[in-house]
XYZ file of C-alpha atoms in Angstrom:
744
model
C 17.986 -10.175 -15.966
C 16.202 -12.433 -18.418
C 19.623 -13.992 -19.017
C 19.644 -15.064 -15.374
C 16.323 -16.854 -15.900
C 17.614 -18.679 -18.966
C 20.821 -19.722 -17.225
C 18.879 -20.842 -14.157
C 16.450 -22.889 -16.237
C 19.283 -24.515 -18.173
C 21.222 -25.156 -14.972
C 18.281 -26.847 -13.264
C 17.687 -29.078 -16.277
C 21.362 -29.995 -16.398
C 21.376 -30.723 -12.671
C 18.319 -32.952 -13.000
C 19.847 -34.928 -15.906
C 23.189 -35.175 -14.174
C 21.843 -36.705 -10.992
C 18.798 -38.662 -12.080
C 20.691 -41.546 -13.505
C 22.901 -41.916 -10.426
C 20.572 -40.739 -7.680
C 16.900 -40.885 -8.681
C 15.994 -39.959 -5.105
C 16.961 -36.263 -5.519
C 13.374 -35.146 -5.289
C 14.171 -31.502 -4.562
C 15.207 -30.925 -8.176
C 11.933 -32.229 -9.572
C 9.417 -29.381 -10.043
C 6.637 -31.959 -10.463
C 7.230 -33.530 -7.048
C 5.067 -32.471 -4.088
C 6.399 -29.291 -2.500
C 6.905 -30.712 0.987
C 8.820 -33.710 -0.360
C 11.155 -31.365 -2.201
C 11.634 -29.264 0.934
C 12.438 -32.217 3.188
C 14.762 -33.782 0.626
C 16.757 -30.556 0.205
C 16.813 -29.897 3.955
C 18.212 -33.368 4.664
C 21.177 -32.696 2.359
C 22.186 -29.318 3.826
C 24.930 -28.747 6.374
C 24.335 -26.496 9.362
C 26.548 -23.858 7.769
C 24.496 -23.979 4.571
C 21.307 -23.649 6.563
C 22.606 -20.556 8.328
C 23.712 -19.073 5.010
C 20.223 -19.136 3.472
C 18.485 -17.257 6.291
C 20.358 -13.965 6.087
C 21.398 -11.480 3.426
C 24.585 -11.730 1.406
C 24.072 -8.348 -0.291
C 21.690 -5.423 -0.135
C 18.913 -7.342 -1.891
C 19.892 -11.018 -2.036
C 20.392 -14.030 0.203
C 22.524 -17.072 -0.522
C 21.268 -20.317 -1.988
C 23.044 -23.658 -1.814
C 25.423 -23.786 -4.818
C 26.558 -27.316 -3.968
C 22.986 -28.548 -4.438
C 22.084 -26.335 -7.387
C 19.718 -24.227 -5.255
C 19.927 -20.596 -6.437
C 20.247 -17.373 -4.479
C 17.101 -15.446 -3.579
C 16.794 -12.018 -5.219
C 14.441 -9.402 -3.781
C 13.402 -5.970 -4.984
C 11.398 -2.984 -3.898
C 8.702 -2.153 -4.348
C 4.974 -2.124 -4.455
C 4.719 0.349 -7.397
C 7.507 -0.825 -9.711
C 10.712 -2.869 -9.820
C 13.588 -0.943 -8.267
C 16.767 -0.330 -10.295
C 19.812 -2.493 -9.609
C 22.115 -1.269 -6.865
C 25.682 -2.186 -6.046
C 26.291 -5.371 -4.063
C 26.879 -3.526 -0.821
C 25.773 0.031 -1.561
C 22.408 1.765 -1.989
C 23.623 3.696 -5.039
C 22.549 2.690 -8.529
C 24.817 0.169 -10.213
C 24.642 2.054 -13.504
C 22.758 -0.536 -15.551
C 21.212 0.702 -18.783
C 18.424 -1.887 -18.901
C 16.768 -1.522 -15.488
C 14.379 1.377 -16.096
C 10.872 0.207 -15.281
C 7.230 1.145 -15.718
C 6.033 2.973 -12.607
C 2.502 2.038 -11.630
C 0.170 4.188 -9.504
C 0.793 4.164 -5.752
C -1.301 1.745 -3.709
C -3.548 4.508 -2.361
C -4.523 5.049 -5.990
C -5.159 1.354 -6.534
C -7.382 1.271 -3.435
C -9.242 4.320 -4.783
C -10.365 2.335 -7.838
C -12.430 0.056 -5.564
C -11.986 -2.491 -8.372
C -10.584 -5.965 -7.557
C -10.234 -6.715 -11.289
C -7.827 -3.783 -11.638
C -5.942 -5.020 -8.584
C -5.429 -8.376 -10.293
C -4.247 -6.601 -13.451
C -1.867 -4.465 -11.381
C -0.370 -7.494 -9.622
C 0.032 -9.389 -12.869
C 1.832 -6.646 -14.797
C 4.202 -5.759 -11.957
C 4.768 -9.485 -11.434
C 5.698 -9.817 -15.115
C 8.237 -7.006 -14.765
C 9.726 -8.587 -11.621
C 9.934 -12.010 -13.271
C 11.681 -10.587 -16.325
C 14.212 -8.880 -14.062
C 14.962 -12.136 -12.252
C 13.383 -11.160 -8.935
C 12.090 -13.883 -6.641
C 10.474 -11.681 -3.980
C 8.716 -8.379 -4.652
C 8.728 -6.279 -1.467
C 5.068 -5.314 -1.457
C 2.180 -4.662 -1.308
C 1.511 -2.737 1.905
C -1.716 -2.789 3.911
C -0.979 -0.852 7.075
C -4.089 1.018 8.131
C -4.387 4.762 7.546
C -4.565 5.825 11.204
C -3.379 9.429 10.863
C -3.043 11.673 7.794
C 0.439 12.630 9.015
C 2.000 9.219 8.317
C 4.615 9.784 5.633
C 4.158 6.333 4.139
C 0.373 6.249 3.781
C 0.724 6.558 0.004
C 2.113 2.992 -0.070
C -0.933 1.533 1.695
C -4.595 0.830 0.927
C -6.522 3.196 3.111
C -8.324 3.309 6.446
C -10.738 0.393 6.160
C -9.719 -3.237 6.808
C -12.454 -4.663 4.563
C -11.516 -2.534 1.558
C -7.820 -3.320 2.062
C -8.582 -7.041 2.381
C -10.611 -7.180 -0.819
C -8.098 -5.132 -2.811
C -4.868 -6.768 -1.634
C -5.727 -10.385 -2.440
C -5.984 -10.011 -6.252
C -2.720 -8.020 -6.293
C -0.945 -10.876 -4.495
C -2.492 -13.495 -6.762
C -1.453 -11.489 -9.821
C 2.153 -11.219 -8.686
C 2.475 -14.851 -7.609
C 0.999 -16.315 -10.781
C 4.247 -15.089 -12.362
C 6.357 -17.218 -10.035
C 7.299 -14.175 -7.936
C 6.552 -14.073 -4.211
C 4.618 -11.077 -2.966
C 6.005 -9.891 0.372
C 3.147 -8.256 2.271
C 4.229 -5.440 4.580
C 4.638 -4.139 7.206
C 3.268 -6.696 9.682
C 1.882 -5.035 11.793
C 0.809 -1.803 13.533
C 3.304 0.229 11.479
C 1.243 3.424 11.310
C 3.817 6.199 11.630
C 7.265 6.936 10.223
C 8.477 9.279 12.949
C 10.394 7.208 15.571
C 9.534 4.137 13.515
C 12.312 1.991 15.029
C 11.435 2.901 18.602
C 7.635 3.223 18.675
C 6.044 0.722 21.061
C 2.351 0.304 20.273
C -0.294 -0.251 22.940
C -3.510 -1.428 21.304
C -6.505 -3.405 22.510
C -6.938 -6.944 21.256
C -10.245 -5.896 19.799
C -8.751 -3.088 17.716
C -5.874 -5.342 16.712
C -8.255 -8.019 15.423
C -10.938 -5.766 13.924
C -8.801 -3.032 12.352
C -5.104 -3.804 12.006
C -4.918 -7.545 11.202
C -7.788 -8.409 8.795
C -5.978 -7.474 5.565
C -2.914 -9.471 6.609
C -5.087 -12.477 7.443
C -6.951 -12.228 4.128
C -3.613 -12.295 2.318
C -2.402 -15.320 4.261
C -5.684 -17.133 3.643
C -5.295 -16.465 -0.092
C -1.897 -18.206 -0.267
C 0.674 -15.489 0.443
C 4.275 -16.721 0.126
C 6.284 -14.155 2.157
C 5.563 -11.417 4.673
C 7.712 -8.585 6.044
C 7.888 -7.644 9.690
C 7.546 -4.036 10.805
C 10.157 -1.765 12.378
C 8.168 -0.779 15.433
C 7.505 -2.649 18.668
C 4.379 -4.230 20.101
C 4.252 -5.479 23.692
C 7.883 -4.363 24.031
C 9.131 -6.698 21.298
C 10.189 -5.604 17.838
C 7.746 -6.861 15.250
C 10.420 -8.546 13.145
C 10.818 -11.016 16.007
C 7.622 -10.822 18.007
C 6.315 -13.962 19.636
C 2.665 -12.974 19.667
C 2.301 -11.654 16.150
C 4.632 -14.092 14.366
C 4.514 -17.359 16.285
C 1.134 -17.261 17.997
C -1.022 -15.505 15.393
C 0.660 -15.663 11.973
C 2.165 -19.148 12.078
C -0.007 -20.617 14.810
C -3.595 -19.427 14.367
C -3.400 -18.603 10.663
C -1.151 -21.490 9.587
C 1.180 -19.354 7.442
C 3.739 -21.657 5.791
C 5.845 -19.031 4.028
C 8.878 -17.031 5.100
C 8.917 -14.033 7.431
C 11.349 -11.453 6.058
C 12.771 -8.701 8.231
C 12.488 -5.116 7.135
C 15.963 -3.823 6.330
C 17.586 -3.404 9.730
C 14.487 -4.570 11.588
C 16.268 -7.365 13.470
C 17.811 -6.446 16.840
C 18.580 -9.592 18.822
C 19.828 -13.104 18.000
C 17.948 -15.124 20.676
C 14.674 -13.309 19.916
C 15.163 -13.750 16.175
C 15.782 -17.476 16.714
C 12.776 -18.067 18.933
C 10.200 -15.523 17.778
C 9.463 -16.308 14.168
C 11.913 -14.415 11.923
C 13.049 -16.514 8.938
C 15.173 -14.240 6.723
C 17.212 -11.269 7.936
C 18.007 -8.354 5.647
C 19.547 -5.032 6.504
C 21.656 -2.056 5.621
C 24.674 -2.508 7.862
C 26.398 -5.053 10.077
C 24.331 -4.292 13.146
C 21.213 -3.742 11.073
C 20.796 -0.047 11.674
C 23.705 2.359 11.775
C 27.180 1.373 10.634
C 29.375 -1.547 9.771
C 31.997 -3.060 7.567
C 31.337 -3.545 3.882
C 30.296 -7.109 2.996
C 29.994 -7.973 6.689
C 26.654 -9.769 6.358
C 28.011 -12.794 8.211
C 27.884 -10.667 11.356
C 24.091 -10.336 11.150
C 22.015 -11.641 14.051
C 20.917 -14.740 12.128
C 24.420 -15.377 10.747
C 27.628 -16.226 12.645
C 26.164 -15.288 16.062
C 23.448 -17.916 15.497
C 25.939 -20.524 14.278
C 28.147 -19.847 17.292
C 25.257 -20.511 19.687
C 24.525 -23.808 17.924
C 28.144 -24.942 18.048
C 28.352 -24.047 21.732
C 25.243 -26.120 22.389
C 23.327 -23.139 23.733
C 20.504 -23.517 21.203
C 19.196 -26.429 19.171
C 18.448 -26.644 15.471
C 14.672 -27.192 15.468
C 13.995 -23.486 14.920
C 16.715 -23.338 12.271
C 15.173 -26.207 10.322
C 11.775 -24.512 10.424
C 13.284 -21.302 9.052
C 15.115 -23.146 6.282
C 11.966 -25.075 5.319
C 10.179 -21.768 4.809
C 13.026 -20.335 2.721
C 13.134 -23.506 0.612
C 9.377 -23.306 0.012
C 9.913 -19.765 -1.253
C 12.708 -20.840 -3.595
C 10.762 -23.811 -4.970
C 7.719 -21.591 -5.533
C 9.760 -18.937 -7.349
C 13.290 -19.360 -8.754
C 13.015 -23.158 -9.087
C 9.480 -23.155 -10.448
C 8.576 -23.214 -14.158
C 5.416 -21.225 -13.347
C 5.491 -17.684 -14.648
C 7.676 -18.134 -17.708
C 10.148 -15.339 -18.364
C 7.900 -12.351 -17.727
C 7.863 -9.149 -19.765
C 9.166 -5.618 -19.326
C 8.308 -2.092 -20.498
C 5.592 -3.417 -22.796
C 2.824 -1.264 -24.299
C 0.355 -3.367 -22.320
C 2.089 -2.414 -19.064
C 1.919 1.292 -19.869
C -1.726 0.933 -20.842
C -2.431 -0.822 -17.520
C -0.719 2.004 -15.621
C -2.781 4.605 -17.476
C -6.055 2.772 -16.965
C -5.483 2.186 -13.258
C -4.468 5.832 -12.851
C -7.535 7.176 -14.643
C -9.896 4.940 -12.680
C -8.214 5.954 -9.416
C -8.714 9.712 -9.744
C -11.449 10.993 -7.447
C -13.567 13.961 -8.512
C -14.210 15.709 -5.208
C -16.036 18.810 -6.408
C -17.462 20.023 -9.714
C -19.623 23.059 -9.063
C -21.220 24.431 -12.200
C -20.044 21.381 -14.120
C -16.749 23.092 -14.923
C -15.377 19.663 -15.817
C -14.912 18.041 -18.229
C -13.211 20.632 -20.383
C -13.943 20.580 -24.098
C -10.749 19.855 -26.040
C -12.227 21.559 -29.107
C -13.473 24.725 -27.389
C -10.519 26.888 -28.345
C -10.161 28.293 -24.840
C -7.063 29.636 -23.139
C -5.867 27.370 -20.315
C -3.238 28.182 -17.710
C -1.547 25.366 -15.807
C -0.074 26.506 -12.476
C 2.058 24.608 -9.991
C 5.386 22.875 -9.544
C 3.681 19.489 -9.365
C 2.725 19.928 -13.011
C 6.371 19.405 -13.972
C 7.965 17.580 -11.017
C 8.811 13.875 -11.337
C 6.946 11.903 -8.686
C 8.608 8.546 -9.327
C 11.790 9.778 -7.602
C 11.602 10.455 -3.872
C 9.441 9.092 -1.108
C 11.961 6.526 0.114
C 12.466 2.905 -0.844
C 9.574 2.908 -3.330
C 11.280 5.438 -5.624
C 11.968 4.203 -9.132
C 14.117 4.668 -12.200
C 11.597 4.966 -15.002
C 11.866 4.678 -18.748
C 9.502 7.637 -18.980
C 7.151 9.693 -16.843
C 4.471 11.822 -18.470
C 4.103 15.002 -16.424
C 0.662 16.538 -15.819
C 1.657 19.538 -17.960
C 2.699 17.333 -20.881
C -0.407 15.189 -20.531
C -2.692 18.243 -20.505
C -0.944 19.801 -23.499
C -1.163 16.550 -25.467
C -4.907 16.290 -24.818
C -5.815 19.984 -25.073
C -6.613 19.878 -28.773
C -7.735 23.324 -29.915
C -7.078 24.907 -26.520
C -3.954 26.974 -25.898
C -2.049 25.898 -22.774
C 0.332 28.239 -20.927
C 2.319 27.430 -17.786
C 3.295 29.358 -14.651
C 5.381 27.818 -11.852
C 3.523 29.626 -9.057
C 5.564 28.129 -6.207
C 8.681 26.031 -5.688
C 9.902 23.437 -3.215
C 13.355 22.884 -1.755
C 16.015 21.715 -4.228
C 17.080 18.121 -3.647
C 20.217 16.394 -4.877
C 20.721 12.924 -6.295
C 18.861 10.204 -4.390
C 20.590 6.819 -4.102
C 22.375 7.640 -7.315
C 19.235 8.629 -9.217
C 20.024 11.972 -10.910
C 18.019 14.861 -9.525
C 15.551 16.508 -11.865
C 16.705 20.056 -12.440
C 13.653 22.240 -11.891
C 15.491 24.898 -9.929
C 14.252 28.452 -10.366
C 16.209 31.551 -9.273
C 13.087 33.681 -8.859
C 11.680 34.457 -5.416
C 8.465 32.940 -4.087
C 6.742 36.313 -4.533
C 7.868 36.640 -8.132
C 6.555 33.163 -8.960
C 3.220 33.804 -7.254
C 2.779 37.247 -8.818
C 3.434 35.829 -12.289
C 0.826 33.083 -11.814
C -1.841 35.522 -10.569
C -1.148 37.941 -13.428
C -1.364 35.211 -16.050
C -4.551 33.837 -14.469
C -6.387 37.104 -15.223
C -6.227 36.560 -18.969
C -7.275 32.908 -19.409
C -10.545 31.029 -19.468
C -9.562 28.218 -17.070
C -6.788 27.739 -14.515
C -5.650 24.192 -13.756
C -3.695 24.298 -10.496
C -1.561 21.152 -10.099
C -0.333 21.092 -6.519
C -0.351 19.005 -3.358
C 2.512 17.094 -1.740
C 5.617 15.884 -3.542
C 7.384 12.950 -1.807
C 10.046 15.221 -0.310
C 10.801 14.661 3.392
C 7.759 15.553 5.522
C 5.538 15.621 2.426
C 4.735 11.914 1.836
C 8.115 10.318 2.410
C 9.489 7.275 4.198
C 11.221 7.916 7.545
C 9.421 11.229 8.143
C 5.870 12.269 8.955
C 4.070 15.464 7.995
C 3.996 18.315 10.524
C 0.339 19.136 9.711
C -2.245 18.676 6.941
C -1.873 22.044 5.241
C -0.416 22.350 1.758
C 3.289 23.286 1.760
C 5.160 26.039 -0.091
C 2.448 28.690 0.235
C -0.023 26.905 -2.042
C -3.118 27.767 0.008
C -2.534 31.516 -0.236
C -1.631 31.258 -3.934
C -4.862 29.390 -4.724
C -6.848 32.001 -2.807
C -5.185 34.851 -4.738
C -5.816 33.186 -8.105
C -9.479 32.635 -7.159
C -9.857 36.405 -6.697
C -8.953 37.087 -10.345
C -10.360 33.967 -12.029
C -13.234 31.885 -10.622
C -12.734 29.013 -13.093
C -10.166 26.967 -11.193
C -9.575 23.224 -11.360
C -7.456 22.077 -8.409
C -5.592 18.822 -9.110
C -4.252 17.638 -5.757
C -1.385 15.168 -6.041
C -0.763 13.382 -2.749
C -1.062 10.096 -0.916
C -2.636 11.776 2.083
C -5.558 14.003 2.927
C -4.911 17.734 2.866
C -6.837 20.672 4.303
C -8.664 22.859 1.757
C -9.404 26.281 3.279
C -10.183 27.591 -0.228
C -12.767 24.896 -1.022
C -15.675 27.362 -1.411
C -13.761 29.476 -3.930
C -12.554 26.627 -6.147
C -15.345 25.031 -8.200
C -13.561 21.842 -9.326
C -11.255 19.654 -7.220
C -9.637 16.353 -8.188
C -7.634 13.963 -6.003
C -4.994 12.602 -8.368
C -2.534 10.584 -6.198
C 0.953 9.528 -7.368
C 0.083 7.918 -10.672
C 3.421 6.691 -12.024
C 4.683 6.655 -15.595
C 1.374 7.626 -17.194
C 0.374 10.232 -14.597
C -0.103 13.133 -16.999
C -2.160 11.074 -19.439
C -4.377 9.681 -16.678
C -5.031 13.185 -15.328
C -5.774 14.558 -18.797
C -8.155 11.659 -19.476
C -10.334 12.905 -16.619
C -9.963 16.645 -17.208
C -11.020 16.418 -20.852
C -13.624 13.701 -20.335
C -12.014 10.830 -22.214
C -12.634 8.823 -19.040
C -15.568 9.402 -16.701
C -14.198 9.678 -13.134
C -15.066 6.685 -10.980
C -12.505 6.740 -8.155
C -13.699 6.744 -4.559
C -11.752 7.864 -1.488
C -10.095 5.023 0.456
C -9.769 7.312 3.476
C -11.519 10.318 5.008
C -10.498 13.915 4.317
C -10.905 15.856 7.600
C -11.624 19.564 7.783
C -8.819 20.034 10.304
C -6.203 17.857 11.968
C -7.919 18.206 15.356
C -10.903 16.281 13.952
C -8.851 13.104 13.382
C -9.048 10.249 15.906
C -5.321 10.016 16.684
C -5.157 13.774 17.288
C -8.141 13.750 19.638
C -6.210 12.059 22.445
C -3.079 14.156 22.320
C 0.576 13.227 22.348
C 0.083 9.819 23.976
C -1.884 8.677 20.915
C 0.524 10.220 18.416
C 3.502 10.481 18.173
C 3.798 8.891 21.609
C 5.493 9.632 24.921
C 9.235 9.060 25.220
C 10.286 6.929 28.161
C 12.767 8.308 30.641
C 16.320 7.065 30.011
C 15.200 5.227 26.871
C 14.712 5.792 23.159
C 11.328 4.054 23.247
C 8.153 6.025 22.506
C 4.955 4.479 23.875
C 2.001 5.082 21.542
C -1.483 4.394 22.870
C -4.107 3.612 20.219
C -6.696 5.183 22.505
C -9.318 5.506 19.766
C -9.594 1.698 19.647
C -11.729 0.522 16.727
C -12.923 4.039 15.901
C -10.467 4.586 13.049
C -11.299 6.682 9.984
C -14.977 6.955 9.090
C -15.851 4.835 12.135
C -14.661 7.784 14.245
C -16.356 10.544 12.242
C -19.680 8.705 12.024
C -19.781 7.614 15.654
C -18.665 10.976 17.045
C -20.818 12.881 14.532
C -17.900 14.929 13.179
C -18.495 16.223 9.663
C -15.494 15.577 7.409
C -14.416 17.600 4.413
C -14.993 14.528 2.222
C -16.136 11.174 3.622
C -14.645 7.741 3.062
C -15.919 6.180 -0.159
C -16.807 9.562 -1.677
C -16.395 10.479 -5.334
C -18.335 12.246 -8.077
C -18.980 11.382 -11.718
C -19.804 13.222 -14.937
C -23.128 11.399 -14.842
C -25.655 10.826 -12.052
C -27.010 7.723 -10.336
C -30.209 6.948 -8.487
C -30.662 4.195 -5.894
C -34.013 2.432 -5.806
C -35.684 0.835 -2.768
C -33.722 -1.879 -0.959
C -35.368 -5.250 -0.447
C -34.369 -8.054 1.910
C -34.906 -11.793 1.520
C -35.971 -12.064 5.182
C -36.628 -10.001 8.293
C -34.956 -12.410 10.712
C -31.727 -14.401 10.546
C -30.598 -17.459 12.460
C -27.012 -17.502 13.684
C -26.092 -19.944 10.903
C -28.232 -18.287 8.246
C -27.954 -15.392 5.820
C -30.027 -12.600 4.328
C -29.627 -11.222 0.819
C -30.288 -7.561 0.135
C -30.936 -6.219 -3.362
C -31.015 -2.668 -4.674
C -31.544 -1.311 -8.205
C -29.164 1.431 -9.363
C -29.943 3.566 -12.425
C -27.723 5.863 -14.469
C -29.905 8.977 -14.719
C -27.350 11.024 -16.633
C -26.324 11.372 -20.241
C -23.097 9.361 -20.404
C -21.769 5.962 -19.375
C -20.268 5.801 -15.910
C -19.265 3.512 -13.055
C -20.847 3.604 -9.613
C -19.447 1.899 -6.528
C -22.321 0.698 -4.357
C -21.127 0.390 -0.766
C -22.856 -1.710 1.897
C -22.541 -0.658 5.533
C -23.783 -2.636 8.553
C -24.894 -0.980 11.804
C -25.550 -2.727 15.134
C -28.483 -0.945 16.767
C -27.622 -2.032 20.319
C -24.546 -3.809 21.655
C -22.838 -4.572 24.957
C -19.688 -2.812 23.712
C -19.151 0.432 21.831
C -19.505 -0.253 18.132
C -18.947 2.087 15.190
C -22.010 3.800 13.759
C -21.441 1.796 10.576
C -18.886 -0.568 9.061
C -18.187 -1.401 5.432
C -18.989 -5.059 4.765
C -19.388 -5.174 0.990
C -19.165 -3.188 -2.235
C -19.575 -3.622 -5.963
C -18.451 -1.405 -8.818
C -20.877 -1.441 -11.748
C -20.761 0.224 -15.161
C -24.040 1.667 -16.445
C -25.012 3.160 -19.791
C -27.323 6.212 -19.761
C -30.756 5.098 -18.565
C -29.539 1.592 -17.684
C -30.484 -0.070 -14.397
C -28.603 -2.886 -12.682
C -29.505 -4.709 -9.490
C -26.749 -5.106 -6.918
C -26.921 -7.780 -4.226
C -25.261 -8.125 -0.846
C -25.482 -11.152 1.441
C -25.112 -10.742 5.197
C -23.816 -13.580 7.356
C -22.897 -13.856 11.017
C -19.212 -12.802 10.563
C -20.443 -9.503 9.068
C -22.247 -8.764 12.335
C -19.517 -9.835 14.745
C -17.086 -7.968 16.967
C -14.045 -9.372 18.758
C -14.856 -10.159 22.385
C -11.648 -9.760 24.372
C -12.943 -11.645 27.410
C -13.823 -14.684 25.302
C -10.953 -14.213 22.814
C -13.513 -14.947 20.128
C -15.729 -13.267 17.537
C -19.244 -12.632 18.832
C -22.471 -11.581 17.119
C -25.061 -10.539 19.684
C -28.760 -11.068 18.951
C -30.659 -7.925 18.129
C -31.505 -5.481 15.365
C -29.108 -4.555 12.573
C -29.367 -2.125 9.673
C -27.851 -2.569 6.221
C -27.349 0.612 4.185
C -26.446 0.835 0.509
C -24.851 4.201 -0.246
C -22.286 5.916 -2.501
C -20.117 6.834 0.527
C -19.881 6.514 4.297
C -21.341 10.015 4.570
C -24.384 9.499 2.347
C -27.821 8.569 3.642
C -28.433 5.858 1.040
C -31.108 3.192 1.198
C -31.547 1.006 4.262
C -33.262 -2.104 5.545
C -33.413 -3.511 9.067
C -33.438 -7.133 10.248
C -33.144 -9.093 13.481
C -30.459 -11.615 14.389
C -32.143 -14.267 16.478
């Protein structure tokens, strides 16, 4: 695809030289001219037919440019974790290229678990370089839909349960991608919190919850200069979110002033008049009618294609909306394909693999380490047994549209063996999942095993008797109903009999390290019998090396949970209100499911803290191989005016014997309010690295927006006078250090 970049650059230069002498007024070809002048100049030269052509797909992943004017096509690609392989023009299957294998980066849950904006910027930059090299103009990601229920099959693509954490982490990613001349396409806007019935779920949510929980990360991205955004499949206020007047016209483009293009999810458009009037700018999809079936290469039958043109020619609609859509598409093209910014990118470089490994290592969360079983000594000469299908299963294939064709993927087993040093490493399968065939033309990994489930389990238990340490690599696996697009999980238990297998192994060998690979919380009924537990996520090409870095202590674990692990599904907020809250109630004589977000703003740790429900592991939680001590918190004042601020400081000391990173989290609590408020809300955090014995002082400044809630009656943010508490703690469940002040 680098050839495409070279040809495009040469073509633009030739076009400029060819027309400048005759028509110096062709501003749209001049990359140095102001953006809006270029847009208006190009728009004025386009026919109505050309305008219609640029606002809908011409293939699975591209839309048409204006060849007559030298304006190139727009090329998009999944996904948020790596650049998808090339597919046929009108088919999801792989096109058979030999140069489109990518580096797979950790899933976005893993990125959020680093709690490190600098790593988010690195992530965005390296994936942006790969997209630029491959000639992509729009990267379909990242995702920031809120983790509302642990059953959502697509949670692994998002950034957790807290809007503040997601806001802070998504902005650097977007900036990193776009500095390469590639548009980030933030998704899925908005309220897309389940995969089951995703095309027919109609969300009922209070304005307060919408503003406080589900929109902040999207707004932060828009405020930072986002270039494109993708609508969601589901409905809100009985309108599909790919053409929803309130979310797209009123909020996104009206209140927030978004000047980029709104892209439909593939097949997310359902109606021509609504798409014209309600804010959709570019329509993509799988088939002619967007959802089920159609003629090959029939993209001109899309809702924003010939049906739109026909309405214009019949005089039934004007062209003001069309011109606005085209302006937004042109801005995207001038910011990407027709911009010199970003150079030619790079692909499969050692630096990209190193970035993937570093992000993966920093994302792993050490959940339990009783008896300091970890880290293992690579020189100890012990016998190690690795158990579990996830130790050998590729995790870059599966999961839906984010699956990738990778140049390489280091399995956990290979990573552990490479790092084991003097230790002997044996392997037992232990359990097996269903066998899956090729996926969109990606060859299936052959890990079939003719043995029965009992034979596999018996072998693992027998082998566990004779080793010093058992490393169980299990969890979910991106198969349908186990972290996969278009399907949700049936419950939060581990599949394929893993819970019983872990319990049986614990009876014969107490030295177990459980490495849970998933993008969702799982129940752990064996937690008291397993001394060491790690949350390892889907870590991409360098997964095995990242996991081994933590197990053998090359890297001190510093990941923190971006969402709460409940003890049981019944403890979760969406489950507390029954079917109406999830998965919704089906209407009579309709395919629509009405979902009521009855829990309001009490999502994630806000629910557990306010309702005093003890989780298995709280939001923000994570252990280290060293220890940290928080000193007394001091405040710059005891009272704050509405326009003022107070700065809080707290010393943090590494009291252990090795260097480590601590994430200091700042939570704000309103002591008395006229509305129900969460027990605490994250309003700041800082990740610091400390040498043994070193102390650093962390500061946090509180301002009025940090104290505000959304008042539905006033349609405004309100901070009520009264007493507030600021707590600095290592997680939402820790006591921490606190200070109280009064808002006057």
